[in-house]
Amino acid sequence: MSRDELNIKDNTSLFKEERYVQQRENKKQFEAPCSEQETAEALAYSKSAEYMEKNFSRQNVVINPHKACQPLGSVMAALGFEKTLPFVHGSQGCNAYFRSHLSRHFKEPTPSVSTSMTEDAAVFGGMNNLIDGLENSVALYKPEMVAICTTCMAEVIGDDLNSFIGNARIKGVISEEYPVAYCNTPSFVGSHITGYDAMIKGILSYLYTRSGIESHPGSGAESGEKLNVMLGFEPYTGNFAELRKILGAFDTKYTILGDHSGNYDSPATGEYEYYYGGTKLADVPQAANALATLSLQKYTLKKTQEYISGTWNQQLAALSTPLGIKGTDTLLATISELTGLPVPAMLTEERGRVVDALMDSHPYLHGKRVALVGDPDLLIGLIGFCLETGMEPVHIICSNGDVDYNEVKFKDEAEALLAASPYGTEATVHVGKDLWHMRSLLLNDKVDLAIGSSHLKFAAKDAEVPLVRVGFPIFDRHHMHRYPIIGYQGTLNLLSLIVNTILQQLDDHNSGFNFELVR
Amino acid sequence: MGLSIEENQKLVEEILEAYPKKARKDREKHFQVADEKAIDCSTCAVKSNIKSRPGVMTPRGCAYAGSKGVVWGPIKDMVHISHGPVGCGQYSWGSRRNFANGTLGIDNFTAMQITSDFQETDIVFGGDKKLAVIMREITEMFPLAKGISVQSECPVGLIGDDIEAVSKKMSKELEMPIVPVRCEGFRGVSQSLGHHIANDAIRDFVMGRAELAETGPYDVNIIGDYNIGGDAWASRILLEEMGLRVIAQWSGDGSLNELEVAHKAKLNLIHCHRSMNYMVDHMEKAYGIPWLEYNFFGPTKTYESLRAIAALFDDTIQENCEQMIARYKPVMDAVIRKYRPRLENKTVMLMIGGLRSRHTIGAYEDLGMDIVASGYEFAHKDDYEKMLPMLAEGTIVMDDPTAYELEELTKKMNIDLVGSGVKEKYVYHKMGVPFRQMHSWDYSGPYHGFDGFKVFAKDMDMTVNSPVWDLVGRQGTRKPEEAGV
């Protein structure tokens, strides 16, 4: 009997069968549901201007925010270093959530342990958990470094990581030399990007301080042209590859500080390792001697940047995610400036090809009204990309946009960027708002396209706006993170995603006569 | 390695050698190799429901996950506040599948993340005032919400917020049930305590609050079905076809009113005993409602369960039951005829949260597959006692197994199929071992009932026999002749 003869239906079609429709109707007598009329009215009301006003005047409840908590970022940061085990000090559920959340985005394993603190630790502190946890995790998972971050529980009870780690050494569960980096990441401060920053700074400063090296920028053993590069809380493994390609073309020496792309893009070989790739621990103190550091997420990496330009006394160039032609131009100019090397011809050629592609597609993009959601640095990049293609950003929401770098606030930079273009005049930047606000915006002031993470799909569906998935997390589409969105190649990928979404819309909503073969 | 008791005992010992002494001593207690005596007498030597070792990559979650993710979250017409910092609500947002009918954000709030998003000031000054405002704002934003629950995250308990007082006061002001749930993540050793706490809150704030217009002799409740891929619907349809009337469904696609009238049922049918046994025990004591654990995975267990359920009712129901089984059996036989030859003798390792490590055994057996290792994330002693008689001699029983243990077992036992969760899934993909997420059906389903078994069989065949596994240089994960080496 073939599968068709067995009539195998899963949830996509099974529950449309009459017997299930009937069941659904019948169940209502016990649900005491609102009447159809009430529901219809409430739905219509939720789409109204009056509702939007109320929605924007709420002060305390947060509905569908676009941010996660600090330690999630710390786990990602720790996975950027060679054979480093992320270690979460607090209640074990947090760690289970971080592992699931990151694995759902990357479709890859996330090795990370927890100290499994329970009620007794809440009363007596989590020192014993931390000491036992270090002993067990080092024995089982054989990391070369452990990177500890805290959850809100550990922070509320005031656990002192430094002294606990010291006591673990005194007790002999780890040797005096064994590297243990740490940072404090209460979940009630900042967001995942703040936690990413805290752990990167924690690891850099720890490995540097214990090395005894004194920073002499430009004195690197490899020659003075060596560059440090940081990508930040980077949901795209493809962006690491693209950046390597660019730096390779420049023929500059470089160290990526915090490279989790190996861990989140590892091969299926028949054997599982806990650690794939990552910045070599020995390279970190050496990085203090590099000529300069290039940061590609300036709002995200605020404290790390301050550390590098302060303690390492190093020249620092801080950009936001380099998206689009101009964003990439700036990236290349910055690399050129920092290293003294010319922009390679290969990249200039690539630029030309991508500009050509943008010209081919511009009629479908021009004047398209766009809603954007994301982390601050991604949004700066996306706004730039939209403006240079003739798309018009309209609604921009940044739940964790309450950040500044060098006293420039994200919101101010975003608004200045928009104000500098005729295509940015309609835009409003909403900082600290959530995706329920975005729903009202989409319903009351319509756009053609929404760009954001999978979480935006609910609001986009209600407003019947096509969604292009960019950012973090992307749970419901496969392999997006493997393709870069930075650099010229990334610009081409982003362009393809967007223009083909728009073309699909044209086909889906054709009038019959304009279901056209050629576009 | 097959199912030799001695060999497998040795295997477990070898694996545990990697642990430091203290942890090894603890982990040893969490393993048992099923022997005849244990199977016959359900003699369970496995230690369970005790703390995980720090630093071991336990699969377990927390009390909040148990309450918000499992018990309260799927109750669709109430708004569930993730009270505390942003993370817990964000990570549990839509990630546990609980299908529910209704309009999201209007009369169905299951896939929403509603949080108080604690900041430092809330930790210092407390979140009580803010919580009251949040509740008012919820009624503004969601006028059709039937009630509110407060799902406490860790800091709430640590700073001593009085969510009970706020809930009481606001319940009066807003004229709706508002339920404080003390499910802070640090409570207990796993999700399991969260289920208990959540059920206690249902008992104290919801149970028995409404009446059913008309009760009948065939009124039953479905309890402990979370409707992952529509499972509760695929189960309910069988009960209804048999002539029973399901008056409440907990808590997948559940509603407040169903919880409130459930005490009028004549029988509680419980699928996930681990998460809801507290409730059926309470209802038995308080309302004299008997309960029965049933299992709708795989036709054999489904027939057995349907007959056991029918046996508690009159001849009409029993006849209906037999007629229904007669109707479905040829279809189920055909499914087995198609898939069994492709799955016969494949070895399976399960490590799932609660009931499914036990309940799915029969479904695998219907397909001719052999369970060689099975364990739970957060089970209690009774779960192991119930599981043991279902196992073959030599099967490895494991409690709260760590990532390291699972990986070693998979390699050394030549496992053909691993069933576990998303944290484990991609590890097995690296190893080239067929894997299904048995927490979420890998976004497929339903798996319950007769409609569900078809999907289950198709999915297991698709997984075990996908040609993609043959592209991997598998080492030690499957028998060479099967791997085509």
mmCIF file of N, CA and C in Angstrom, chain A residues 81 145 179-184 197-213 230 257 281 283-288 303-308 310-312:
data_model
loop_
_atom_site.group_PDB
_atom_site.id
_atom_site.type_symbol
_atom_site.label_atom_id
_atom_site.label_comp_id
_atom_site.label_asym_id
_atom_site.label_seq_id
_atom_site.Cartn_x
_atom_site.Cartn_y
_atom_site.Cartn_z
ATOM 1 N N PHE A 81 35.884 31.086 21.405
ATOM 2 C CA PHE A 81 37.287 30.852 21.754
ATOM 3 C C PHE A 81 37.592 29.358 21.765
ATOM 4 N N MET A 145 39.713 26.075 28.428
ATOM 5 C CA MET A 145 39.352 27.225 29.268
ATOM 6 C C MET A 145 37.865 27.103 29.606
ATOM 7 N N PRO A 179 43.002 28.257 33.025
ATOM 8 C CA PRO A 179 42.304 29.512 32.751
ATOM 9 C C PRO A 179 40.783 29.446 32.971
ATOM 10 N N VAL A 180 40.311 30.351 33.763
ATOM 11 C CA VAL A 180 38.871 30.512 33.983
ATOM 12 C C VAL A 180 38.542 31.998 33.848
ATOM 13 N N ALA A 181 37.902 32.333 32.751
ATOM 14 C CA ALA A 181 37.486 33.730 32.560
ATOM 15 C C ALA A 181 36.065 33.878 33.093
ATOM 16 N N TYR A 182 35.658 35.075 33.400
ATOM 17 C CA TYR A 182 34.281 35.227 33.877
ATOM 18 C C TYR A 182 33.768 36.638 33.637
ATOM 19 N N CYS A 183 32.461 36.760 33.753
ATOM 20 C CA CYS A 183 31.832 38.086 33.713
ATOM 21 C C CYS A 183 30.506 38.006 34.458
ATOM 22 N N ASN A 184 30.031 39.150 34.877
ATOM 23 C CA ASN A 184 28.755 39.225 35.593
ATOM 24 C C ASN A 184 27.672 39.667 34.615
ATOM 25 N N ASP A 197 29.083 41.354 25.026
ATOM 26 C CA ASP A 197 30.159 42.319 25.289
ATOM 27 C C ASP A 197 30.888 41.989 26.594
ATOM 28 N N ALA A 198 30.102 41.712 27.623
ATOM 29 C CA ALA A 198 30.697 41.451 28.942
ATOM 30 C C ALA A 198 31.634 40.239 28.890
ATOM 31 N N MET A 199 31.206 39.194 28.174
ATOM 32 C CA MET A 199 32.045 37.998 28.132
ATOM 33 C C MET A 199 33.278 38.218 27.260
ATOM 34 N N ILE A 200 33.135 38.914 26.142
ATOM 35 C CA ILE A 200 34.315 39.178 25.304
ATOM 36 C C ILE A 200 35.322 39.992 26.113
ATOM 37 N N LYS A 201 34.825 41.019 26.765
ATOM 38 C CA LYS A 201 35.736 41.833 27.577
ATOM 39 C C LYS A 201 36.332 40.976 28.695
ATOM 40 N N GLY A 202 35.509 40.142 29.310
ATOM 41 C CA GLY A 202 35.982 39.281 30.386
ATOM 42 C C GLY A 202 37.118 38.380 29.913
ATOM 43 N N ILE A 203 36.955 37.780 28.752
ATOM 44 C CA ILE A 203 37.965 36.843 28.241
ATOM 45 C C ILE A 203 39.232 37.591 27.807
ATOM 46 N N LEU A 204 39.054 38.682 27.065
ATOM 47 C CA LEU A 204 40.229 39.437 26.599
ATOM 48 C C LEU A 204 41.041 39.943 27.785
ATOM 49 N N SER A 205 40.361 40.543 28.735
ATOM 50 C CA SER A 205 41.095 41.153 29.848
ATOM 51 C C SER A 205 41.732 40.068 30.721
ATOM 52 N N TYR A 206 41.037 38.968 30.888
ATOM 53 C CA TYR A 206 41.579 37.889 31.716
ATOM 54 C C TYR A 206 42.838 37.291 31.089
ATOM 55 N N LEU A 207 42.732 36.916 29.816
ATOM 56 C CA LEU A 207 43.879 36.263 29.176
ATOM 57 C C LEU A 207 45.046 37.226 29.014
ATOM 58 N N TYR A 208 44.724 38.489 28.809
ATOM 59 C CA TYR A 208 45.786 39.489 28.673
ATOM 60 C C TYR A 208 46.494 39.694 30.012
ATOM 61 N N THR A 209 45.740 39.913 31.051
ATOM 62 C CA THR A 209 46.322 40.205 32.360
ATOM 63 C C THR A 209 47.194 39.049 32.848
ATOM 64 N N ARG A 210 46.691 37.823 32.703
ATOM 65 C CA ARG A 210 47.456 36.697 33.227
ATOM 66 C C ARG A 210 48.700 36.401 32.383
ATOM 67 N N SER A 211 48.743 36.899 31.142
ATOM 68 C CA SER A 211 49.904 36.618 30.294
ATOM 69 C C SER A 211 51.128 37.431 30.729
ATOM 70 N N GLY A 212 50.880 38.515 31.431
ATOM 71 C CA GLY A 212 51.987 39.360 31.859
ATOM 72 C C GLY A 212 52.543 40.231 30.736
ATOM 73 N N ILE A 213 51.969 40.124 29.571
ATOM 74 C CA ILE A 213 52.422 40.940 28.427
ATOM 75 C C ILE A 213 52.001 42.388 28.651
ATOM 76 N N MET A 230 36.556 42.223 15.437
ATOM 77 C CA MET A 230 35.472 41.666 16.267
ATOM 78 C C MET A 230 34.154 41.804 15.509
ATOM 79 N N LEU A 257 38.753 38.245 17.093
ATOM 80 C CA LEU A 257 38.568 38.079 18.540
ATOM 81 C C LEU A 257 37.117 37.663 18.788
ATOM 82 N N LEU A 281 43.561 30.693 22.211
ATOM 83 C CA LEU A 281 43.741 31.412 23.483
ATOM 84 C C LEU A 281 45.062 32.177 23.481
ATOM 85 N N ASP A 283 46.469 33.587 21.102
ATOM 86 C CA ASP A 283 46.419 34.774 20.244
ATOM 87 C C ASP A 283 45.859 35.994 20.966
ATOM 88 N N VAL A 284 45.162 35.742 22.064
ATOM 89 C CA VAL A 284 44.487 36.873 22.712
ATOM 90 C C VAL A 284 45.482 37.872 23.318
ATOM 91 N N PRO A 285 46.434 37.441 24.139
ATOM 92 C CA PRO A 285 47.395 38.432 24.650
ATOM 93 C C PRO A 285 48.195 39.072 23.520
ATOM 94 N N GLN A 286 48.516 38.294 22.496
ATOM 95 C CA GLN A 286 49.256 38.843 21.351
ATOM 96 C C GLN A 286 48.458 39.940 20.659
ATOM 97 N N ALA A 287 47.136 39.797 20.726
ATOM 98 C CA ALA A 287 46.277 40.783 20.063
ATOM 99 C C ALA A 287 46.484 42.179 20.626
ATOM 100 N N ALA A 288 46.990 42.227 21.848
ATOM 101 C CA ALA A 288 47.240 43.542 22.456
ATOM 102 C C ALA A 288 48.353 44.287 21.710
ATOM 103 N N LYS A 303 31.800 48.060 25.892
ATOM 104 C CA LYS A 303 32.790 47.948 26.976
ATOM 105 C C LYS A 303 34.090 47.328 26.489
ATOM 106 N N THR A 304 33.972 46.387 25.567
ATOM 107 C CA THR A 304 35.180 45.772 25.012
ATOM 108 C C THR A 304 35.995 46.821 24.261
ATOM 109 N N GLN A 305 35.313 47.658 23.518
ATOM 110 C CA GLN A 305 36.013 48.713 22.773
ATOM 111 C C GLN A 305 36.716 49.668 23.730
ATOM 112 N N GLU A 306 36.020 50.031 24.784
ATOM 113 C CA GLU A 306 36.624 50.935 25.776
ATOM 114 C C GLU A 306 37.870 50.297 26.378
ATOM 115 N N TYR A 307 37.775 49.014 26.614
ATOM 116 C CA TYR A 307 38.905 48.281 27.182
ATOM 117 C C TYR A 307 40.088 48.295 26.213
ATOM 118 N N ILE A 308 39.809 48.002 24.963
ATOM 119 C CA ILE A 308 40.887 47.904 23.971
ATOM 120 C C ILE A 308 41.547 49.263 23.741
ATOM 121 N N GLY A 310 41.436 51.722 25.788
ATOM 122 C CA GLY A 310 42.004 52.171 27.057
ATOM 123 C C GLY A 310 43.209 51.351 27.473
ATOM 124 N N THR A 311 42.955 50.152 27.982
ATOM 125 C CA THR A 311 44.032 49.329 28.538
ATOM 126 C C THR A 311 45.082 48.931 27.499
ATOM 127 N N TRP A 312 44.616 48.534 26.328
ATOM 128 C CA TRP A 312 45.585 48.136 25.302
ATOM 129 C C TRP A 312 46.148 49.350 24.557
#
